[in-house]
Amino acid sequence: MGREEDLVTLVRDRLRLHQGTASRRLAGALTDLAQTGAIAPGTRLPSERDLAQAVGLSRGTVAAAFNALCEEGLCERRHGSGTYVLGVPTFGGLLQGGAVLADLSTSVVPDPSHLTVPPLDAAALMRAPSGHGYDAMGDSRLRAVLAALDAGPHREILVTSGAQQGIDLAARVLLRPGDRVLAGDPAYGGALSVFRRAGALAVPVDLADPDAVRDALARHRPAAVYALPVDNPTGRVADLRHVAELAAAADVPLVEDRTLAPVVFDGRTPPAPLALAHPHGTVTVGSLSKVLWGGLRVGWLTAPEPLLARLLEAKLDADLATSAVSQRLAADLLDGDPVPAWLAELARRRDHFTAALSARLPSWTWSRPQGGLSVWARLPGADTDRFAAVAREQGVAVAPGSLFSPDGRHRDRLRLSFALPPALLDQAVAALARAWEQTGHRAPHPDGR
């Protein structure tokens, strides 16, 4: 089978996972394949006629899909040659773009400067119960701290290499190619990427609406539901107990991402674990990247038996164990209780950043984040995939909204982290204002003129 025949087979398989008009389904299938690397940048797509015949669609439908992909900047037509795939934005690509003046694209603690590092005893850090450091469940001291911190009804903690690995392990255990996962829209792009690579389709649903969740569970019969009580990217804090109750009634597993659960502002209480309402089918995922430092790569998950045993098997297949040194250092850092002071500082940075945005970019709109580390901003009349490229030329990395949508929407949105120090945030906002003007929009002068 040739490369073009392979591509046609992949397109056929993907078409059935998408909804909407035939052209939108085809565009979504091609976008999926580009984002997962099945179609490399620079690949020439089959001709409209050949692809139409191969997948059983009209030539006009294929032309409409190609036009949509070209308008979205995902493909380009070359006169006399055909339609080619360009570089497609991916969530993992946010970490591969090279150095910039200010990185507002990654929603993590940007550096460990807020931490008081205890005197380090290298010998103690490198001591592990097993001796060799391959403690599959994780360091016992850290696991006890995490269990008391935010574990819900399941006290057995499996330490992971960040929440991203926890989501990936849940996908490996719960999902098969062709499965559907209910997710909010927008939703954390890293999770959407994991589901896509597992061959599953993330189905957008308003998780705040019980009727919408009930209807989606009945209509799509999903293999799992993915929920974030403190939402990434919007920063909303929501009571999603009804999601857990409805998933439990439908006997559908729930993946609760509590990575941002400790990061709430203005006197709010972190939402209770959803496993309290769905104790027999919830995988709870957490991380220390939002309160300590992303570079530690320490996260965790918990679940009821025998689900936890299956997750442990997947963890062993993936990397055998999380770094023993990182775990011991994390436990030492948590002893100092650095979270309250960091949350107070983060709230100040949020207010500083949003004030700067209001002054320099008043046409942009957003809701004040109740939690998390980022602003979900709307840019009127903009294509943020393209704006992100212009902003990077000005020295600022931003995350376009399409990365946070199961079906590529929110192309007028940006996720902007406010975790950087205030002086750097000011420079970033000034650079964003320059990029806004460069794309044909007028930003006011700093002194109001």
Coordinates of C-alpha atoms in Angstrom, one line a residue:
M1 CA 0.0 0.0 0.0
G2 CA 1.4 3.4 -1.0
R3 CA 1.6 6.5 1.2
E4 CA -1.4 8.1 -0.4
E5 CA -3.4 4.9 0.1
D6 CA -2.3 4.8 3.8
L7 CA -3.5 8.4 4.2
V8 CA -6.9 7.7 2.6
T9 CA -7.3 4.7 5.0
L10 CA -6.5 7.0 8.0
V11 CA -9.0 9.7 6.7
R12 CA -11.8 7.1 6.4
D13 CA -11.2 5.9 10.0
R14 CA -11.2 9.4 11.3
L15 CA -14.3 10.7 9.4
R16 CA -16.6 8.6 11.6
L17 CA -15.3 10.3 14.8
H18 CA -16.5 13.8 13.7
Q19 CA -19.8 15.4 13.6
G20 CA -21.3 18.3 11.5
T21 CA -21.4 18.8 7.8
A22 CA -19.5 16.4 5.5
S23 CA -16.9 19.1 4.7
R24 CA -16.5 19.9 8.4
R25 CA -16.1 16.2 9.3
L26 CA -13.4 15.9 6.6
A27 CA -11.6 19.0 7.7
G28 CA -11.6 17.8 11.3
A29 CA -10.3 14.4 10.3
L30 CA -7.4 16.0 8.3
T31 CA -6.6 18.3 11.2
D32 CA -6.5 15.4 13.7
L33 CA -4.1 13.5 11.5
A34 CA -1.8 16.6 11.2
Q35 CA -1.9 17.3 14.9
T36 CA -1.0 13.7 15.8
G37 CA 1.9 13.6 13.2
A38 CA 0.2 11.1 10.9
I39 CA 0.4 13.8 8.2
A40 CA 3.8 15.6 8.4
P41 CA 4.2 19.3 7.5
G42 CA 4.9 19.6 3.8
T43 CA 2.7 16.6 2.8
R44 CA 0.8 17.0 -0.4
L45 CA -2.8 15.9 0.0
P46 CA -4.5 13.8 -2.6
S47 CA -6.3 15.7 -5.3
E48 CA -9.9 16.7 -4.6
R49 CA -11.2 14.2 -7.2
D50 CA -9.1 11.3 -5.9
L51 CA -9.9 11.9 -2.3
A52 CA -13.6 12.3 -3.0
Q53 CA -13.7 9.0 -4.8
A54 CA -11.7 7.2 -2.1
V55 CA -13.8 8.3 0.8
G56 CA -17.2 8.5 -0.8
L57 CA -17.8 12.2 -0.7
S58 CA -18.5 14.7 -3.5
R59 CA -15.7 16.7 -5.0
G60 CA -17.4 19.9 -3.9
T61 CA -17.3 18.6 -0.3
V62 CA -13.6 17.9 -0.5
A63 CA -13.0 21.3 -2.0
A64 CA -15.0 23.0 0.8
A65 CA -12.9 21.1 3.4
F66 CA -9.6 22.1 1.7
N67 CA -10.8 25.7 1.5
A68 CA -11.6 25.7 5.2
L69 CA -8.2 24.3 6.1
C70 CA -6.5 27.0 3.9
E71 CA -8.5 29.8 5.5
E72 CA -7.5 28.5 9.0
G73 CA -3.9 28.5 8.0
L74 CA -3.5 24.7 8.2
C75 CA -3.0 24.1 4.5
E76 CA -2.0 26.1 1.4
R77 CA -2.8 25.7 -2.2
R78 CA 0.2 25.8 -4.6
H79 CA -0.8 26.7 -8.2
G80 CA -0.4 23.7 -10.5
S81 CA 0.9 21.5 -7.7
G82 CA -1.9 20.8 -5.2
T83 CA -2.8 21.3 -1.5
Y84 CA -0.1 21.0 1.1
V85 CA -0.2 20.7 4.9
L86 CA 1.6 23.4 6.8
G87 CA 2.9 23.3 10.3
V88 CA -0.1 22.7 12.6
P89 CA -0.1 24.2 16.1
T90 CA 0.0 21.5 18.8
F91 CA -0.1 21.7 22.5
G92 CA 3.3 20.1 22.9
G93 CA 4.7 22.6 20.5
L94 CA 4.3 25.3 23.1
L95 CA 7.4 23.9 24.8
Q96 CA 9.5 23.7 21.6
G97 CA 9.3 27.2 20.2
G98 CA 12.7 28.5 21.5
A99 CA 13.6 31.4 23.8
V100 CA 11.5 34.5 24.0
L101 CA 11.4 37.6 26.1
A102 CA 8.3 36.4 28.0
D103 CA 6.6 33.1 27.8
L104 CA 2.8 33.5 28.6
S105 CA 2.0 30.2 26.9
T106 CA 2.7 27.7 29.6
S107 CA 0.5 27.8 32.7
V108 CA 3.0 26.6 35.3
V109 CA 5.1 28.2 38.1
P110 CA 7.7 29.9 35.9
D111 CA 10.6 29.5 38.4
P112 CA 11.2 28.2 42.0
S113 CA 12.2 31.6 43.3
H114 CA 9.2 31.7 45.7
L115 CA 10.4 28.6 47.5
T116 CA 12.6 28.4 50.5
V117 CA 14.9 25.5 49.7
P118 CA 15.9 23.6 52.8
P119 CA 19.6 22.6 53.3
L120 CA 20.1 19.8 50.9
D121 CA 21.6 16.5 52.1
A122 CA 22.5 14.7 48.9
A123 CA 22.8 11.4 50.6
A124 CA 19.3 11.7 52.1
L125 CA 17.8 12.8 48.8
M126 CA 19.2 9.7 47.1
R127 CA 18.0 7.3 49.7
A128 CA 15.0 5.2 48.8
P129 CA 13.2 2.2 50.5
S130 CA 14.1 -0.1 47.6
G131 CA 17.7 1.0 47.5
H132 CA 17.7 1.2 43.7
G133 CA 15.0 4.0 43.6
Y134 CA 12.5 2.1 41.4
D135 CA 9.7 2.5 43.9
A136 CA 6.7 2.0 41.6
M137 CA 4.0 3.7 43.8
G138 CA 6.4 6.5 44.8
D139 CA 8.2 7.8 47.9
S140 CA 6.2 6.8 51.0
R141 CA 6.7 10.1 52.8
L142 CA 5.5 12.1 49.7
R143 CA 2.5 9.8 49.2
A144 CA 1.4 10.4 52.8
V145 CA 1.6 14.2 52.3
L146 CA -0.3 14.0 49.0
A147 CA -3.0 11.8 50.5
A148 CA -3.6 14.3 53.2
L149 CA -3.5 17.2 50.8
D150 CA -6.2 16.5 48.2
A151 CA -6.9 12.8 47.6
G152 CA -10.6 12.5 48.3
P153 CA -11.9 9.1 49.4
H154 CA -9.0 7.0 47.8
R155 CA -5.9 7.3 50.0
E156 CA -3.6 5.1 47.9
I157 CA -1.5 7.5 45.9
L158 CA 0.5 6.7 42.8
V159 CA 3.2 9.3 42.1
T160 CA 3.6 10.3 38.5
S161 CA 5.9 12.4 36.4
G162 CA 3.5 15.3 36.4
A163 CA -0.3 15.5 35.8
Q164 CA 0.3 15.0 32.1
Q165 CA 1.5 11.5 32.7
G166 CA -1.4 10.9 35.0
I167 CA -3.8 11.9 32.2
D168 CA -1.9 9.7 29.8
L169 CA -2.0 6.7 32.1
A170 CA -5.8 7.1 32.5
A171 CA -6.2 7.3 28.7
R172 CA -4.1 4.1 28.3
V173 CA -6.3 2.2 30.7
L174 CA -9.7 3.6 29.9
L175 CA -9.7 4.4 26.2
R176 CA -9.5 2.5 22.9
P177 CA -9.3 3.8 19.3
G178 CA -12.7 5.1 18.3
D179 CA -13.9 5.8 21.9
R180 CA -15.5 9.1 22.8
V181 CA -14.6 11.3 25.8
L182 CA -16.9 14.0 27.1
A183 CA -14.9 17.2 27.8
G184 CA -15.6 20.9 28.4
D185 CA -15.2 23.4 25.6
P186 CA -12.7 24.9 26.1
A187 CA -10.7 22.2 27.9
Y188 CA -7.0 21.7 28.9
G189 CA -5.2 21.2 25.6
G190 CA -2.7 18.7 27.0
A191 CA -5.5 16.3 27.8
L192 CA -7.1 16.8 24.4
S193 CA -3.8 15.9 22.8
V194 CA -3.6 12.7 24.9
F195 CA -7.1 11.7 23.9
R196 CA -6.3 12.4 20.3
R197 CA -3.2 10.3 20.3
A198 CA -5.1 7.4 22.0
G199 CA -7.4 7.5 18.9
A200 CA -10.3 8.8 20.9
L201 CA -12.6 11.7 20.0
A202 CA -13.2 14.4 22.6
V203 CA -16.8 15.5 22.4
P204 CA -17.5 19.1 23.6
V205 CA -20.2 19.5 26.2
D206 CA -21.2 22.3 28.6
L207 CA -20.3 20.4 31.9
A208 CA -21.9 23.2 33.9
D209 CA -25.3 22.2 32.5
P210 CA -26.7 19.0 34.0
D211 CA -29.2 18.5 31.1
A212 CA -26.4 18.8 28.5
V213 CA -24.3 16.3 30.4
R214 CA -27.2 13.9 30.8
D215 CA -28.0 14.2 27.1
A216 CA -24.4 13.7 26.0
L217 CA -24.0 10.6 28.1
A218 CA -27.0 9.1 26.5
R219 CA -26.2 10.2 23.0
H220 CA -22.5 9.4 22.8
R221 CA -22.1 6.6 25.3
P222 CA -18.6 7.8 26.1
A223 CA -15.8 5.7 27.5
A224 CA -14.9 8.5 30.0
V225 CA -15.7 12.0 31.1
Y226 CA -12.9 14.5 31.6
A227 CA -13.6 17.3 34.2
L228 CA -11.7 20.2 35.7
P229 CA -13.3 21.8 38.7
V230 CA -10.8 24.7 38.4
D231 CA -10.8 25.2 34.7
N232 CA -7.8 25.4 32.4
P233 CA -7.8 27.7 30.4
T234 CA -10.7 29.9 31.7
G235 CA -9.9 30.0 35.4
R236 CA -13.5 29.4 36.4
V237 CA -14.2 27.5 39.7
A238 CA -17.2 25.3 39.3
D239 CA -19.2 22.8 41.3
L240 CA -19.3 19.8 39.1
R241 CA -20.8 17.2 41.5
H242 CA -23.7 16.7 39.1
V243 CA -21.2 15.6 36.4
A244 CA -19.8 12.9 38.8
E245 CA -23.3 11.8 39.9
L246 CA -24.5 11.5 36.3
A247 CA -21.4 9.7 35.2
A248 CA -21.8 7.3 38.1
A249 CA -25.4 6.6 37.3
A250 CA -24.4 5.9 33.7
D251 CA -21.5 3.7 34.8
V252 CA -19.0 5.9 32.9
P253 CA -15.5 6.4 34.4
L254 CA -14.6 10.0 35.3
V255 CA -11.1 11.6 35.0
E256 CA -11.0 14.5 37.4
D257 CA -8.1 16.8 36.8
R258 CA -7.3 18.6 40.1
T259 CA -4.1 20.1 39.0
L260 CA -5.4 23.6 39.6
A261 CA -7.7 22.8 42.6
P262 CA -5.4 24.3 45.2
V263 CA -5.0 27.6 43.1
V264 CA -8.1 29.6 44.0
F265 CA -8.3 33.2 44.9
D266 CA -10.3 35.8 46.8
G267 CA -11.2 33.6 49.8
R268 CA -12.6 30.7 47.7
T269 CA -12.5 27.2 49.0
P270 CA -11.0 24.6 46.6
P271 CA -13.8 22.4 45.2
A272 CA -14.3 19.0 46.9
P273 CA -13.0 16.0 45.0
L274 CA -15.5 14.5 42.6
A275 CA -14.6 11.1 43.7
L276 CA -16.8 11.7 46.7
A277 CA -19.8 11.5 44.4
H278 CA -18.4 8.8 42.0
P279 CA -16.2 6.7 44.4
H280 CA -16.0 3.5 42.3
G281 CA -15.1 5.0 38.9
T282 CA -13.0 8.2 39.3
V283 CA -9.3 8.6 38.4
T284 CA -8.2 11.7 40.3
V285 CA -5.1 13.5 38.8
G286 CA -3.0 16.2 40.5
S287 CA 0.3 17.9 40.3
L288 CA 2.7 20.1 42.1
S289 CA 3.6 22.1 39.0
K290 CA 1.2 25.0 39.9
V291 CA 2.3 25.4 43.5
L292 CA 5.9 24.3 43.7
W293 CA 7.6 24.2 40.3
G294 CA 6.9 22.5 37.0
G295 CA 10.6 21.4 36.6
L296 CA 10.2 19.0 39.5
R297 CA 7.9 16.9 37.3
V298 CA 6.0 15.5 40.3
G299 CA 2.3 14.7 40.0
W300 CA 0.0 12.0 41.3
L301 CA -3.1 10.0 40.7
T302 CA -5.5 7.9 42.8
A303 CA -8.3 5.6 42.0
P304 CA -10.3 2.7 43.5
E305 CA -9.0 -0.9 43.2
P306 CA -8.7 -2.6 40.8
L307 CA -8.5 0.4 38.6
L308 CA -5.4 1.7 40.5
A309 CA -3.7 -1.7 39.8
R310 CA -4.2 -1.2 36.1
L311 CA -2.9 2.3 36.3
L312 CA 0.2 1.1 38.1
E313 CA 0.8 -1.5 35.4
A314 CA 0.6 1.2 32.8
K315 CA 3.0 3.3 34.8
L316 CA 5.5 0.5 35.0
D317 CA 5.3 0.0 31.3
A318 CA 5.9 3.8 30.8
D319 CA 8.9 4.6 32.9
L320 CA 9.1 2.1 35.9
A321 CA 9.1 4.9 38.5
T322 CA 9.2 8.7 39.0
S323 CA 12.5 10.3 40.0
A324 CA 13.2 9.5 43.7
V325 CA 15.3 12.7 44.1
S326 CA 12.4 14.9 42.8
Q327 CA 10.0 13.2 45.1
R328 CA 12.1 13.7 48.2
L329 CA 12.8 17.3 47.4
A330 CA 9.1 17.9 46.8
A331 CA 8.3 16.4 50.2
D332 CA 10.9 18.7 51.9
L333 CA 9.5 21.7 50.1
L334 CA 5.9 20.9 51.1
D335 CA 7.0 20.8 54.8
G336 CA 7.6 24.5 54.5
D337 CA 4.0 25.1 53.5
P338 CA 4.8 27.5 50.7
V339 CA 1.4 27.4 49.0
P340 CA -0.5 30.3 50.9
A341 CA 2.3 32.8 50.3
W342 CA 2.5 31.8 46.6
L343 CA -1.3 32.1 46.1
A344 CA -1.2 35.6 47.6
E345 CA 1.6 36.6 45.3
L346 CA -0.1 35.0 42.3
A347 CA -3.3 36.9 43.0
R348 CA -1.3 40.1 43.0
R349 CA 0.3 39.2 39.6
R350 CA -3.2 38.4 38.2
D351 CA -4.4 41.9 39.2
H352 CA -1.3 43.6 37.9
F353 CA -1.5 41.8 34.6
T354 CA -5.2 42.4 34.0
A355 CA -4.8 46.1 34.8
A356 CA -2.0 46.3 32.3
L357 CA -4.1 44.5 29.6
S358 CA -7.0 46.9 30.3
A359 CA -4.7 49.9 29.9
R360 CA -2.8 48.8 26.7
L361 CA -5.4 46.5 25.0
P362 CA -8.9 47.8 26.0
S363 CA -10.6 46.0 23.1
W364 CA -9.6 42.6 24.5
T365 CA -12.1 41.1 26.9
W366 CA -12.0 38.4 29.6
S367 CA -13.5 37.3 32.8
R368 CA -11.5 37.8 36.0
P369 CA -9.9 34.4 36.8
Q370 CA -11.3 32.8 40.0
G371 CA -8.4 30.4 40.0
G372 CA -5.5 29.0 37.9
L373 CA -2.6 30.9 36.4
S374 CA -4.0 32.3 33.2
V375 CA -6.4 34.7 31.6
W376 CA -8.7 33.5 28.8
A377 CA -8.8 36.6 26.6
R378 CA -11.0 37.3 23.5
L379 CA -9.4 39.3 20.7
P380 CA -12.1 40.8 18.5
G381 CA -11.8 40.0 14.8
A382 CA -8.5 38.1 15.3
D383 CA -7.3 34.7 14.2
T384 CA -5.2 33.9 17.2
D385 CA -3.3 31.1 15.5
R386 CA -1.8 33.8 13.2
F387 CA -1.6 36.4 16.0
A388 CA 0.5 34.0 18.1
A389 CA 3.1 33.9 15.3
V390 CA 3.2 37.8 15.2
A391 CA 3.5 38.0 19.0
R392 CA 6.4 35.6 19.0
E393 CA 8.2 37.9 16.5
Q394 CA 7.7 40.6 19.2
G395 CA 9.3 38.3 21.8
V396 CA 6.1 36.9 23.5
A397 CA 4.9 33.3 23.4
V398 CA 1.1 32.9 23.7
A399 CA -1.2 29.9 23.5
P400 CA -3.9 30.2 20.7
G401 CA -7.5 29.2 21.7
S402 CA -7.8 26.5 19.1
L403 CA -5.5 24.3 21.2
F404 CA -8.1 24.2 23.9
S405 CA -11.1 23.1 21.8
P406 CA -12.0 19.5 20.9
D407 CA -13.0 20.7 17.4
G408 CA -10.7 23.7 16.7
R409 CA -13.0 26.5 17.8
H410 CA -12.0 29.5 19.9
R411 CA -9.8 31.0 17.2
D412 CA -10.4 34.4 18.6
R413 CA -9.1 33.5 22.1
L414 CA -5.7 33.4 23.8
R415 CA -4.6 31.7 27.0
L416 CA -2.2 34.1 28.7
S417 CA -0.3 33.1 31.9
F418 CA 0.1 35.8 34.5
A419 CA 2.6 33.8 36.6
L420 CA 5.7 35.8 35.6
P421 CA 7.1 38.6 37.7
P422 CA 5.2 42.0 37.3
A423 CA 8.1 43.8 35.5
L424 CA 8.2 41.0 32.9
L425 CA 4.4 41.0 32.6
D426 CA 4.6 44.8 31.8
Q427 CA 7.1 44.1 29.0
A428 CA 5.0 41.3 27.7
V429 CA 1.8 43.4 27.5
A430 CA 3.7 46.2 25.7
A431 CA 5.0 43.6 23.2
L432 CA 1.4 42.3 22.7
A433 CA 0.2 45.8 22.0
R434 CA 2.9 46.2 19.3
A435 CA 1.8 42.9 17.8
W436 CA -1.8 44.0 17.9
E437 CA -1.0 47.1 16.0
Q438 CA 1.2 45.1 13.5
T439 CA -1.9 43.0 12.7
G440 CA -3.9 46.1 11.8
H441 CA -5.5 47.0 15.1
R442 CA -5.0 50.2 17.0
A443 CA -3.7 50.1 20.5
P444 CA -3.8 53.3 22.6
H445 CA -0.6 55.1 23.6
P446 CA 0.5 54.3 27.2
D447 CA -0.2 57.9 28.3
G448 CA -3.8 57.7 26.9
R449 CA -3.3 59.5 23.6

